[in-house]
Amino acid sequence: EAGVAQSPRYKIIEKRQSVAFWCNPISGHATLYWYQQILGQGPKFLIKFQNNGVVDDSQLPKDRFSAERLKGVDSTLKIQPAKLEDSAVYLCASTSVGQPNSPLHFGNGTRLTVT
Amino acid sequence: AQSVAQPEDQVNVAEGNPLTVKCTYSVSGNPYLFWYVQYPNRGLQFLLKYITGDNLVKGSYGFEAEFNKSQTSFHLKKPSALVSDSALYFCAVASGNTPLVFGKGTRLSVIA
């Protein structure tokens, strides 16, 4: 099966600019996650979707971050305006069921550099 | 709040020797424990998980992990390390409906 697809692979922007990341999960996977991985740290949870609805966005900095999954398949994560501390790899993951005991399938991530 | 500790930033082991990567956790309720591996410029790959049952779980590439409830640990092990095992390893925990929380990672270096 095809894996989780993410684009772009790399993005460099200046602070205060906006940026968007795209994720296409594994076909048939209803549950989609976004994680932020800062260099030298483990991935940090941002948001969870079940189909096209938000299940948990408790860790998403909503003053500058937004995410959507309008048709229950692809998802977009946006940052506006970006700050230097947003430099990180943004990982998308999916799973067929939304249970916490289900392994996540991760994409290769988008590496964001904010200058 | 749940948390994961990986006390070693780096583990070095000679090829053919056994390896252990340590992980301890803190969680309310019953834990779901995972190990993931990350190769350079790649996403995380699932290795193994403990949900319930036998404390020793076996996973991909010959890895195994032992759940120890009294010590709240879930150490990753392999009897004989390969150079190709060199990568970044992450322990993670969830409980109930909480999202997966990751440790900071341990870099494993297997030397030929």
mmCIF file with all atom_site columns, C-alpha atoms in Angstrom:
data_model
loop_
_atom_site.group_PDB
_atom_site.id
_atom_site.type_symbol
_atom_site.label_atom_id
_atom_site.label_alt_id
_atom_site.label_comp_id
_atom_site.label_asym_id
_atom_site.label_entity_id
_atom_site.label_seq_id
_atom_site.pdbx_PDB_ins_code
_atom_site.Cartn_x
_atom_site.Cartn_y
_atom_site.Cartn_z
_atom_site.occupancy
_atom_site.B_iso_or_equiv
_atom_site.pdbx_formal_charge
_atom_site.auth_seq_id
_atom_site.auth_comp_id
_atom_site.auth_asym_id
_atom_site.auth_atom_id
_atom_site.pdbx_PDB_model_num
ATOM 1   C CA . GLU A 1 1   ? 0.000   0.000   0.000  1.00 0.00 ? 1   GLU A CA 1
ATOM 2   C CA . ALA A 1 2   ? 1.118   3.547   -0.624 1.00 0.00 ? 2   ALA A CA 1
ATOM 3   C CA . GLY A 1 3   ? 2.290   5.365   2.477  1.00 0.00 ? 3   GLY A CA 1
ATOM 4   C CA . VAL A 1 4   ? 1.347   8.726   3.923  1.00 0.00 ? 4   VAL A CA 1
ATOM 5   C CA . ALA A 1 5   ? 2.282   11.442  1.438  1.00 0.00 ? 5   ALA A CA 1
ATOM 6   C CA . GLN A 1 6   ? 3.377   14.900  2.539  1.00 0.00 ? 6   GLN A CA 1
ATOM 7   C CA . SER A 1 7   ? 4.431   17.979  0.613  1.00 0.00 ? 7   SER A CA 1
ATOM 8   C CA . PRO A 1 8   ? 6.494   19.988  0.301  1.00 0.00 ? 8   PRO A CA 1
ATOM 9   C CA . ARG A 1 9   ? 9.533   18.184  1.714  1.00 0.00 ? 9   ARG A CA 1
ATOM 10  C CA . TYR A 1 10  ? 11.256  21.425  2.602  1.00 0.00 ? 10  TYR A CA 1
ATOM 11  C CA . LYS A 1 11  ? 10.112  25.007  3.072  1.00 0.00 ? 11  LYS A CA 1
ATOM 12  C CA . ILE A 1 12  ? 12.042  28.129  4.006  1.00 0.00 ? 12  ILE A CA 1
ATOM 13  C CA . ILE A 1 13  ? 10.152  31.287  4.897  1.00 0.00 ? 13  ILE A CA 1
ATOM 14  C CA . GLU A 1 14  ? 10.765  34.512  6.763  1.00 0.00 ? 14  GLU A CA 1
ATOM 15  C CA . LYS A 1 15  ? 9.140   35.204  10.103 1.00 0.00 ? 15  LYS A CA 1
ATOM 16  C CA . ARG A 1 16  ? 5.665   36.689  9.910  1.00 0.00 ? 16  ARG A CA 1
ATOM 17  C CA . GLN A 1 17  ? 5.008   34.960  6.576  1.00 0.00 ? 17  GLN A CA 1
ATOM 18  C CA . SER A 1 18  ? 2.415   32.226  6.200  1.00 0.00 ? 18  SER A CA 1
ATOM 19  C CA . VAL A 1 19  ? 2.937   28.620  5.150  1.00 0.00 ? 19  VAL A CA 1
ATOM 20  C CA . ALA A 1 20  ? 0.819   25.551  4.464  1.00 0.00 ? 20  ALA A CA 1
ATOM 21  C CA . PHE A 1 21  ? 1.601   21.856  4.554  1.00 0.00 ? 21  PHE A CA 1
ATOM 22  C CA . TRP A 1 22  ? -0.349  19.143  2.802  1.00 0.00 ? 22  TRP A CA 1
ATOM 23  C CA . CYS A 1 23  ? -0.940  15.528  3.813  1.00 0.00 ? 23  CYS A CA 1
ATOM 24  C CA . ASN A 1 24  ? -2.594  12.621  2.018  1.00 0.00 ? 24  ASN A CA 1
ATOM 25  C CA . PRO A 1 25  ? -3.115  9.667   4.371  1.00 0.00 ? 25  PRO A CA 1
ATOM 26  C CA . ILE A 1 26  ? -3.103  5.986   3.525  1.00 0.00 ? 26  ILE A CA 1
ATOM 27  C CA . SER A 1 27  ? -6.214  5.103   1.562  1.00 0.00 ? 27  SER A CA 1
ATOM 28  C CA . GLY A 1 28  ? -9.066  4.155   3.856  1.00 0.00 ? 28  GLY A CA 1
ATOM 29  C CA . HIS A 1 29  ? -7.509  5.586   6.993  1.00 0.00 ? 29  HIS A CA 1
ATOM 30  C CA . ALA A 1 30  ? -10.172 7.575   8.767  1.00 0.00 ? 30  ALA A CA 1
ATOM 31  C CA . THR A 1 31  ? -7.964  9.034   11.486 1.00 0.00 ? 31  THR A CA 1
ATOM 32  C CA . LEU A 1 32  ? -5.298  11.638  10.767 1.00 0.00 ? 32  LEU A CA 1
ATOM 33  C CA . TYR A 1 33  ? -2.824  13.348  13.079 1.00 0.00 ? 33  TYR A CA 1
ATOM 34  C CA . TRP A 1 34  ? -0.379  16.228  12.849 1.00 0.00 ? 34  TRP A CA 1
ATOM 35  C CA . TYR A 1 35  ? 2.753   16.271  14.978 1.00 0.00 ? 35  TYR A CA 1
ATOM 36  C CA . GLN A 1 36  ? 5.538   18.854  15.329 1.00 0.00 ? 36  GLN A CA 1
ATOM 37  C CA . GLN A 1 37  ? 9.098   17.603  15.776 1.00 0.00 ? 37  GLN A CA 1
ATOM 38  C CA . ILE A 1 38  ? 11.643  20.212  16.825 1.00 0.00 ? 38  ILE A CA 1
ATOM 39  C CA . LEU A 1 39  ? 15.279  19.254  16.307 1.00 0.00 ? 39  LEU A CA 1
ATOM 40  C CA . GLY A 1 40  ? 16.520  17.088  19.167 1.00 0.00 ? 40  GLY A CA 1
ATOM 41  C CA . GLN A 1 41  ? 13.054  16.394  20.523 1.00 0.00 ? 41  GLN A CA 1
ATOM 42  C CA . GLY A 1 42  ? 10.377  13.795  20.086 1.00 0.00 ? 42  GLY A CA 1
ATOM 43  C CA . PRO A 1 43  ? 7.257   14.499  18.049 1.00 0.00 ? 43  PRO A CA 1
ATOM 44  C CA . LYS A 1 44  ? 4.690   16.663  19.802 1.00 0.00 ? 44  LYS A CA 1
ATOM 45  C CA . PHE A 1 45  ? 0.972   16.158  19.154 1.00 0.00 ? 45  PHE A CA 1
ATOM 46  C CA . LEU A 1 46  ? -0.897  19.039  17.505 1.00 0.00 ? 46  LEU A CA 1
ATOM 47  C CA . ILE A 1 47  ? -4.297  17.836  16.267 1.00 0.00 ? 47  ILE A CA 1
ATOM 48  C CA . LYS A 1 48  ? -6.363  14.726  15.533 1.00 0.00 ? 48  LYS A CA 1
ATOM 49  C CA . PHE A 1 49  ? -9.096  14.303  12.906 1.00 0.00 ? 49  PHE A CA 1
ATOM 50  C CA . GLN A 1 50  ? -11.647 11.518  12.614 1.00 0.00 ? 50  GLN A CA 1
ATOM 51  C CA . ASN A 1 51  ? -12.941 11.646  9.039  1.00 0.00 ? 51  ASN A CA 1
ATOM 52  C CA . ASN A 1 52  ? -13.537 15.376  8.459  1.00 0.00 ? 52  ASN A CA 1
ATOM 53  C CA . GLY A 1 53  ? -14.112 16.309  12.091 1.00 0.00 ? 53  GLY A CA 1
ATOM 54  C CA . VAL A 1 54  ? -11.665 17.540  14.721 1.00 0.00 ? 54  VAL A CA 1
ATOM 55  C CA . VAL A 1 55  ? -11.450 15.115  17.644 1.00 0.00 ? 55  VAL A CA 1
ATOM 56  C CA . ASP A 1 56  ? -8.694  16.792  19.657 1.00 0.00 ? 56  ASP A CA 1
ATOM 57  C CA . ASP A 1 57  ? -7.018  20.144  19.021 1.00 0.00 ? 57  ASP A CA 1
ATOM 58  C CA . SER A 1 58  ? -6.068  20.815  22.628 1.00 0.00 ? 58  SER A CA 1
ATOM 59  C CA . GLN A 1 59  ? -2.357  21.172  21.810 1.00 0.00 ? 59  GLN A CA 1
ATOM 60  C CA . LEU A 1 60  ? -2.718  23.304  18.693 1.00 0.00 ? 60  LEU A CA 1
ATOM 61  C CA . PRO A 1 61  ? -1.603  26.949  19.146 1.00 0.00 ? 61  PRO A CA 1
ATOM 62  C CA . LYS A 1 62  ? -4.786  28.319  17.663 1.00 0.00 ? 62  LYS A CA 1
ATOM 63  C CA . ASP A 1 63  ? -3.627  31.923  17.557 1.00 0.00 ? 63  ASP A CA 1
ATOM 64  C CA . ARG A 1 64  ? -1.375  31.065  14.606 1.00 0.00 ? 64  ARG A CA 1
ATOM 65  C CA . PHE A 1 65  ? -1.967  27.435  13.633 1.00 0.00 ? 65  PHE A CA 1
ATOM 66  C CA . SER A 1 66  ? -4.998  26.062  11.817 1.00 0.00 ? 66  SER A CA 1
ATOM 67  C CA . ALA A 1 67  ? -5.789  22.753  10.190 1.00 0.00 ? 67  ALA A CA 1
ATOM 68  C CA . GLU A 1 68  ? -8.589  21.311  8.120  1.00 0.00 ? 68  GLU A CA 1
ATOM 69  C CA . ARG A 1 69  ? -9.656  18.070  6.532  1.00 0.00 ? 69  ARG A CA 1
ATOM 70  C CA . LEU A 1 70  ? -12.656 19.157  4.511  1.00 0.00 ? 70  LEU A CA 1
ATOM 71  C CA . LYS A 1 71  ? -13.516 15.966  2.631  1.00 0.00 ? 71  LYS A CA 1
ATOM 72  C CA . GLY A 1 72  ? -12.234 13.512  5.189  1.00 0.00 ? 72  GLY A CA 1
ATOM 73  C CA . VAL A 1 73  ? -9.154  12.564  3.162  1.00 0.00 ? 73  VAL A CA 1
ATOM 74  C CA . ASP A 1 74  ? -6.410  15.153  2.571  1.00 0.00 ? 74  ASP A CA 1
ATOM 75  C CA . SER A 1 75  ? -5.462  17.577  5.290  1.00 0.00 ? 75  SER A CA 1
ATOM 76  C CA . THR A 1 76  ? -3.763  20.963  5.361  1.00 0.00 ? 76  THR A CA 1
ATOM 77  C CA . LEU A 1 77  ? -1.903  22.515  8.280  1.00 0.00 ? 77  LEU A CA 1
ATOM 78  C CA . LYS A 1 78  ? -1.312  26.260  8.141  1.00 0.00 ? 78  LYS A CA 1
ATOM 79  C CA . ILE A 1 79  ? 0.822   28.647  10.147 1.00 0.00 ? 79  ILE A CA 1
ATOM 80  C CA . GLN A 1 80  ? 0.088   32.377  9.982  1.00 0.00 ? 80  GLN A CA 1
ATOM 81  C CA . PRO A 1 81  ? 2.158   34.301  10.931 1.00 0.00 ? 81  PRO A CA 1
ATOM 82  C CA . ALA A 1 82  ? 5.208   32.102  11.422 1.00 0.00 ? 82  ALA A CA 1
ATOM 83  C CA . LYS A 1 83  ? 7.685   32.617  14.232 1.00 0.00 ? 83  LYS A CA 1
ATOM 84  C CA . LEU A 1 84  ? 11.298  31.523  14.504 1.00 0.00 ? 84  LEU A CA 1
ATOM 85  C CA . GLU A 1 85  ? 10.333  28.865  17.058 1.00 0.00 ? 85  GLU A CA 1
ATOM 86  C CA . ASP A 1 86  ? 8.063   27.201  14.498 1.00 0.00 ? 86  ASP A CA 1
ATOM 87  C CA . SER A 1 87  ? 11.146  25.829  12.738 1.00 0.00 ? 87  SER A CA 1
ATOM 88  C CA . ALA A 1 88  ? 10.596  22.075  12.914 1.00 0.00 ? 88  ALA A CA 1
ATOM 89  C CA . VAL A 1 89  ? 9.585   19.009  10.962 1.00 0.00 ? 89  VAL A CA 1
ATOM 90  C CA . TYR A 1 90  ? 5.819   18.678  10.643 1.00 0.00 ? 90  TYR A CA 1
ATOM 91  C CA . LEU A 1 91  ? 4.732   15.063  10.560 1.00 0.00 ? 91  LEU A CA 1
ATOM 92  C CA . CYS A 1 92  ? 1.419   13.721  9.399  1.00 0.00 ? 92  CYS A CA 1
ATOM 93  C CA . ALA A 1 93  ? 0.250   10.281  10.517 1.00 0.00 ? 93  ALA A CA 1
ATOM 94  C CA . SER A 1 94  ? -2.795  8.154   9.866  1.00 0.00 ? 94  SER A CA 1
ATOM 95  C CA . THR A 1 95  ? -4.441  5.019   11.148 1.00 0.00 ? 95  THR A CA 1
ATOM 96  C CA . SER A 1 96  ? -7.480  3.026   10.128 1.00 0.00 ? 96  SER A CA 1
ATOM 97  C CA . VAL A 1 97  ? -9.089  3.266   13.542 1.00 0.00 ? 97  VAL A CA 1
ATOM 98  C CA . GLY A 1 98  ? -8.860  6.071   16.033 1.00 0.00 ? 98  GLY A CA 1
ATOM 99  C CA . GLN A 1 99  ? -8.010  3.981   19.064 1.00 0.00 ? 99  GLN A CA 1
ATOM 100 C CA . PRO A 1 100 ? -4.942  5.028   21.096 1.00 0.00 ? 100 PRO A CA 1
ATOM 101 C CA . ASN A 1 101 ? -3.599  1.470   20.904 1.00 0.00 ? 101 ASN A CA 1
ATOM 102 C CA . SER A 1 102 ? -3.387  1.519   17.105 1.00 0.00 ? 102 SER A CA 1
ATOM 103 C CA . PRO A 1 103 ? 0.060   2.114   15.583 1.00 0.00 ? 103 PRO A CA 1
ATOM 104 C CA . LEU A 1 104 ? 0.417   5.302   13.580 1.00 0.00 ? 104 LEU A CA 1
ATOM 105 C CA . HIS A 1 105 ? 1.728   5.366   10.023 1.00 0.00 ? 105 HIS A CA 1
ATOM 106 C CA . PHE A 1 106 ? 3.884   8.464   9.520  1.00 0.00 ? 106 PHE A CA 1
ATOM 107 C CA . GLY A 1 107 ? 4.790   10.407  6.429  1.00 0.00 ? 107 GLY A CA 1
ATOM 108 C CA . ASN A 1 108 ? 8.332   11.647  5.797  1.00 0.00 ? 108 ASN A CA 1
ATOM 109 C CA . GLY A 1 109 ? 7.446   15.101  7.058  1.00 0.00 ? 109 GLY A CA 1
ATOM 110 C CA . THR A 1 110 ? 7.877   18.683  5.910  1.00 0.00 ? 110 THR A CA 1
ATOM 111 C CA . ARG A 1 111 ? 10.956  20.456  7.236  1.00 0.00 ? 111 ARG A CA 1
ATOM 112 C CA . LEU A 1 112 ? 10.162  24.118  7.912  1.00 0.00 ? 112 LEU A CA 1
ATOM 113 C CA . THR A 1 113 ? 12.877  26.707  8.442  1.00 0.00 ? 113 THR A CA 1
ATOM 114 C CA . VAL A 1 114 ? 11.790  30.149  9.587  1.00 0.00 ? 114 VAL A CA 1
ATOM 115 C CA . THR A 1 115 ? 14.429  32.856  9.204  1.00 0.00 ? 115 THR A CA 1
ATOM 116 C CA . ALA B 2 1   ? -0.257  14.209  32.437 1.00 0.00 ? 1   ALA B CA 1
ATOM 117 C CA . GLN B 2 2   ? 1.525   11.378  30.755 1.00 0.00 ? 2   GLN B CA 1
ATOM 118 C CA . SER B 2 3   ? 5.239   11.472  29.986 1.00 0.00 ? 3   SER B CA 1
ATOM 119 C CA . VAL B 2 4   ? 8.075   9.368   28.666 1.00 0.00 ? 4   VAL B CA 1
ATOM 120 C CA . ALA B 2 5   ? 11.731  9.456   29.703 1.00 0.00 ? 5   ALA B CA 1
ATOM 121 C CA . GLN B 2 6   ? 14.562  8.126   27.588 1.00 0.00 ? 6   GLN B CA 1
ATOM 122 C CA . PRO B 2 7   ? 17.565  8.675   29.847 1.00 0.00 ? 7   PRO B CA 1
ATOM 123 C CA . GLU B 2 8   ? 20.243  8.088   27.209 1.00 0.00 ? 8   GLU B CA 1
ATOM 124 C CA . ASP B 2 9   ? 20.774  10.498  24.327 1.00 0.00 ? 9   ASP B CA 1
ATOM 125 C CA . GLN B 2 10  ? 23.139  8.031   22.658 1.00 0.00 ? 10  GLN B CA 1
ATOM 126 C CA . VAL B 2 11  ? 23.812  4.310   22.904 1.00 0.00 ? 11  VAL B CA 1
ATOM 127 C CA . ASN B 2 12  ? 26.869  2.781   21.281 1.00 0.00 ? 12  ASN B CA 1
ATOM 128 C CA . VAL B 2 13  ? 27.178  -0.956  20.777 1.00 0.00 ? 13  VAL B CA 1
ATOM 129 C CA . ALA B 2 14  ? 29.442  -3.234  18.778 1.00 0.00 ? 14  ALA B CA 1
ATOM 130 C CA . GLU B 2 15  ? 27.922  -5.239  15.954 1.00 0.00 ? 15  GLU B CA 1
ATOM 131 C CA . GLY B 2 16  ? 26.854  -8.677  17.170 1.00 0.00 ? 16  GLY B CA 1
ATOM 132 C CA . ASN B 2 17  ? 26.487  -7.566  20.782 1.00 0.00 ? 17  ASN B CA 1
ATOM 133 C CA . PRO B 2 18  ? 23.133  -7.281  22.529 1.00 0.00 ? 18  PRO B CA 1
ATOM 134 C CA . LEU B 2 19  ? 21.575  -3.843  22.739 1.00 0.00 ? 19  LEU B CA 1
ATOM 135 C CA . THR B 2 20  ? 19.196  -2.168  25.163 1.00 0.00 ? 20  THR B CA 1
ATOM 136 C CA . VAL B 2 21  ? 17.523  1.214   24.772 1.00 0.00 ? 21  VAL B CA 1
ATOM 137 C CA . LYS B 2 22  ? 15.853  2.366   27.964 1.00 0.00 ? 22  LYS B CA 1
ATOM 138 C CA . CYS B 2 23  ? 12.417  3.889   28.447 1.00 0.00 ? 23  CYS B CA 1
ATOM 139 C CA . THR B 2 24  ? 10.349  4.738   31.502 1.00 0.00 ? 24  THR B CA 1
ATOM 140 C CA . TYR B 2 25  ? 6.898   6.229   31.491 1.00 0.00 ? 25  TYR B CA 1
ATOM 141 C CA . SER B 2 26  ? 4.333   7.964   33.647 1.00 0.00 ? 26  SER B CA 1
ATOM 142 C CA . VAL B 2 27  ? 0.613   7.664   32.926 1.00 0.00 ? 27  VAL B CA 1
ATOM 143 C CA . SER B 2 28  ? -2.746  7.583   34.645 1.00 0.00 ? 28  SER B CA 1
ATOM 144 C CA . GLY B 2 29  ? -4.497  4.336   33.940 1.00 0.00 ? 29  GLY B CA 1
ATOM 145 C CA . ASN B 2 30  ? -3.320  1.432   31.833 1.00 0.00 ? 30  ASN B CA 1
ATOM 146 C CA . PRO B 2 31  ? -0.555  2.320   29.387 1.00 0.00 ? 31  PRO B CA 1
ATOM 147 C CA . TYR B 2 32  ? -0.316  1.601   25.696 1.00 0.00 ? 32  TYR B CA 1
ATOM 148 C CA . LEU B 2 33  ? 3.417   1.545   24.945 1.00 0.00 ? 33  LEU B CA 1
ATOM 149 C CA . PHE B 2 34  ? 5.149   1.821   21.586 1.00 0.00 ? 34  PHE B CA 1
ATOM 150 C CA . TRP B 2 35  ? 8.598   1.916   20.040 1.00 0.00 ? 35  TRP B CA 1
ATOM 151 C CA . TYR B 2 36  ? 9.232   3.715   16.773 1.00 0.00 ? 36  TYR B CA 1
ATOM 152 C CA . VAL B 2 37  ? 12.436  4.049   14.733 1.00 0.00 ? 37  VAL B CA 1
ATOM 153 C CA . GLN B 2 38  ? 13.435  7.026   12.594 1.00 0.00 ? 38  GLN B CA 1
ATOM 154 C CA . TYR B 2 39  ? 16.017  6.901   9.840  1.00 0.00 ? 39  TYR B CA 1
ATOM 155 C CA . PRO B 2 40  ? 17.576  10.126  8.460  1.00 0.00 ? 40  PRO B CA 1
ATOM 156 C CA . ASN B 2 41  ? 15.096  12.308  6.556  1.00 0.00 ? 41  ASN B CA 1
ATOM 157 C CA . ARG B 2 42  ? 12.356  9.755   7.044  1.00 0.00 ? 42  ARG B CA 1
ATOM 158 C CA . GLY B 2 43  ? 9.213   9.552   9.086  1.00 0.00 ? 43  GLY B CA 1
ATOM 159 C CA . LEU B 2 44  ? 8.821   7.305   12.090 1.00 0.00 ? 44  LEU B CA 1
ATOM 160 C CA . GLN B 2 45  ? 8.323   3.597   11.560 1.00 0.00 ? 45  GLN B CA 1
ATOM 161 C CA . PHE B 2 46  ? 6.420   1.425   14.017 1.00 0.00 ? 46  PHE B CA 1
ATOM 162 C CA . LEU B 2 47  ? 8.499   -1.327  15.650 1.00 0.00 ? 47  LEU B CA 1
ATOM 163 C CA . LEU B 2 48  ? 6.322   -2.885  18.334 1.00 0.00 ? 48  LEU B CA 1
ATOM 164 C CA . LYS B 2 49  ? 3.670   -2.211  20.953 1.00 0.00 ? 49  LYS B CA 1
ATOM 165 C CA . TYR B 2 50  ? 2.424   -3.409  24.302 1.00 0.00 ? 50  TYR B CA 1
ATOM 166 C CA . ILE B 2 51  ? -1.289  -3.182  24.985 1.00 0.00 ? 51  ILE B CA 1
ATOM 167 C CA . THR B 2 52  ? -2.032  -6.060  27.339 1.00 0.00 ? 52  THR B CA 1
ATOM 168 C CA . GLY B 2 53  ? -1.033  -9.656  27.958 1.00 0.00 ? 53  GLY B CA 1
ATOM 169 C CA . ASP B 2 54  ? 2.483   -11.093 27.800 1.00 0.00 ? 54  ASP B CA 1
ATOM 170 C CA . ASN B 2 55  ? 5.045   -8.663  29.178 1.00 0.00 ? 55  ASN B CA 1
ATOM 171 C CA . LEU B 2 56  ? 7.561   -9.563  26.465 1.00 0.00 ? 56  LEU B CA 1
ATOM 172 C CA . VAL B 2 57  ? 6.526   -8.327  23.056 1.00 0.00 ? 57  VAL B CA 1
ATOM 173 C CA . LYS B 2 58  ? 8.292   -9.052  19.799 1.00 0.00 ? 58  LYS B CA 1
ATOM 174 C CA . GLY B 2 59  ? 8.407   -6.700  16.858 1.00 0.00 ? 59  GLY B CA 1
ATOM 175 C CA . SER B 2 60  ? 10.008  -5.976  13.533 1.00 0.00 ? 60  SER B CA 1
ATOM 176 C CA . TYR B 2 61  ? 13.665  -6.610  12.634 1.00 0.00 ? 61  TYR B CA 1
ATOM 177 C CA . GLY B 2 62  ? 14.288  -8.890  15.630 1.00 0.00 ? 62  GLY B CA 1
ATOM 178 C CA . PHE B 2 63  ? 13.525  -6.250  18.246 1.00 0.00 ? 63  PHE B CA 1
ATOM 179 C CA . GLU B 2 64  ? 11.656  -7.004  21.439 1.00 0.00 ? 64  GLU B CA 1
ATOM 180 C CA . ALA B 2 65  ? 10.626  -5.053  24.509 1.00 0.00 ? 65  ALA B CA 1
ATOM 181 C CA . GLU B 2 66  ? 9.725   -5.968  28.048 1.00 0.00 ? 66  GLU B CA 1
ATOM 182 C CA . PHE B 2 67  ? 6.923   -4.264  29.930 1.00 0.00 ? 67  PHE B CA 1
ATOM 183 C CA . ASN B 2 68  ? 7.652   -3.908  33.641 1.00 0.00 ? 68  ASN B CA 1
ATOM 184 C CA . LYS B 2 69  ? 4.709   -2.439  35.502 1.00 0.00 ? 69  LYS B CA 1
ATOM 185 C CA . SER B 2 70  ? 6.407   -2.105  38.879 1.00 0.00 ? 70  SER B CA 1
ATOM 186 C CA . GLN B 2 71  ? 9.333   -0.197  37.380 1.00 0.00 ? 71  GLN B CA 1
ATOM 187 C CA . THR B 2 72  ? 7.127   1.604   34.817 1.00 0.00 ? 72  THR B CA 1
ATOM 188 C CA . SER B 2 73  ? 9.638   0.668   32.146 1.00 0.00 ? 73  SER B CA 1
ATOM 189 C CA . PHE B 2 74  ? 9.487   -0.571  28.574 1.00 0.00 ? 74  PHE B CA 1
ATOM 190 C CA . HIS B 2 75  ? 13.068  -1.162  27.458 1.00 0.00 ? 75  HIS B CA 1
ATOM 191 C CA . LEU B 2 76  ? 13.829  -2.058  23.854 1.00 0.00 ? 76  LEU B CA 1
ATOM 192 C CA . LYS B 2 77  ? 16.201  -4.967  23.273 1.00 0.00 ? 77  LYS B CA 1
ATOM 193 C CA . LYS B 2 78  ? 17.826  -6.977  20.535 1.00 0.00 ? 78  LYS B CA 1
ATOM 194 C CA . PRO B 2 79  ? 20.058  -10.027 21.079 1.00 0.00 ? 79  PRO B CA 1
ATOM 195 C CA . SER B 2 80  ? 22.525  -9.211  18.296 1.00 0.00 ? 80  SER B CA 1
ATOM 196 C CA . ALA B 2 81  ? 22.910  -5.708  16.882 1.00 0.00 ? 81  ALA B CA 1
ATOM 197 C CA . LEU B 2 82  ? 23.437  -4.934  13.199 1.00 0.00 ? 82  LEU B CA 1
ATOM 198 C CA . VAL B 2 83  ? 25.076  -1.864  11.691 1.00 0.00 ? 83  VAL B CA 1
ATOM 199 C CA . SER B 2 84  ? 21.789  -1.266  9.865  1.00 0.00 ? 84  SER B CA 1
ATOM 200 C CA . ASP B 2 85  ? 20.048  -0.854  13.246 1.00 0.00 ? 85  ASP B CA 1
ATOM 201 C CA . SER B 2 86  ? 21.786  2.516   13.650 1.00 0.00 ? 86  SER B CA 1
ATOM 202 C CA . ALA B 2 87  ? 18.987  5.078   13.863 1.00 0.00 ? 87  ALA B CA 1
ATOM 203 C CA . LEU B 2 88  ? 16.959  7.244   16.235 1.00 0.00 ? 88  LEU B CA 1
ATOM 204 C CA . TYR B 2 89  ? 14.583  5.333   18.503 1.00 0.00 ? 89  TYR B CA 1
ATOM 205 C CA . PHE B 2 90  ? 11.522  6.783   20.167 1.00 0.00 ? 90  PHE B CA 1
ATOM 206 C CA . CYS B 2 91  ? 9.459   5.365   23.000 1.00 0.00 ? 91  CYS B CA 1
ATOM 207 C CA . ALA B 2 92  ? 5.854   6.565   23.234 1.00 0.00 ? 92  ALA B CA 1
ATOM 208 C CA . VAL B 2 93  ? 2.868   6.125   25.550 1.00 0.00 ? 93  VAL B CA 1
ATOM 209 C CA . ALA B 2 94  ? -0.877  6.644   25.379 1.00 0.00 ? 94  ALA B CA 1
ATOM 210 C CA . SER B 2 95  ? -3.709  5.870   27.779 1.00 0.00 ? 95  SER B CA 1
ATOM 211 C CA . GLY B 2 96  ? -7.464  5.971   27.431 1.00 0.00 ? 96  GLY B CA 1
ATOM 212 C CA . ASN B 2 97  ? -8.220  8.391   24.618 1.00 0.00 ? 97  ASN B CA 1
ATOM 213 C CA . THR B 2 98  ? -5.123  10.532  25.058 1.00 0.00 ? 98  THR B CA 1
ATOM 214 C CA . PRO B 2 99  ? -2.876  11.120  22.036 1.00 0.00 ? 99  PRO B CA 1
ATOM 215 C CA . LEU B 2 100 ? 0.498   9.443   21.797 1.00 0.00 ? 100 LEU B CA 1
ATOM 216 C CA . VAL B 2 101 ? 3.256   11.178  23.792 1.00 0.00 ? 101 VAL B CA 1
ATOM 217 C CA . PHE B 2 102 ? 6.838   10.604  22.670 1.00 0.00 ? 102 PHE B CA 1
ATOM 218 C CA . GLY B 2 103 ? 10.146  10.622  24.480 1.00 0.00 ? 103 GLY B CA 1
ATOM 219 C CA . LYS B 2 104 ? 13.004  12.755  23.182 1.00 0.00 ? 104 LYS B CA 1
ATOM 220 C CA . GLY B 2 105 ? 14.637  9.851   21.429 1.00 0.00 ? 105 GLY B CA 1
ATOM 221 C CA . THR B 2 106 ? 17.826  7.809   21.756 1.00 0.00 ? 106 THR B CA 1
ATOM 222 C CA . ARG B 2 107 ? 20.370  7.639   18.995 1.00 0.00 ? 107 ARG B CA 1
ATOM 223 C CA . LEU B 2 108 ? 21.672  4.110   18.524 1.00 0.00 ? 108 LEU B CA 1
ATOM 224 C CA . SER B 2 109 ? 25.042  3.676   16.883 1.00 0.00 ? 109 SER B CA 1
ATOM 225 C CA . VAL B 2 110 ? 26.153  0.153   16.008 1.00 0.00 ? 110 VAL B CA 1
ATOM 226 C CA . ILE B 2 111 ? 29.837  -0.060  15.243 1.00 0.00 ? 111 ILE B CA 1
ATOM 227 C CA . ALA B 2 112 ? 31.248  -2.691  12.912 1.00 0.00 ? 112 ALA B CA 1
#
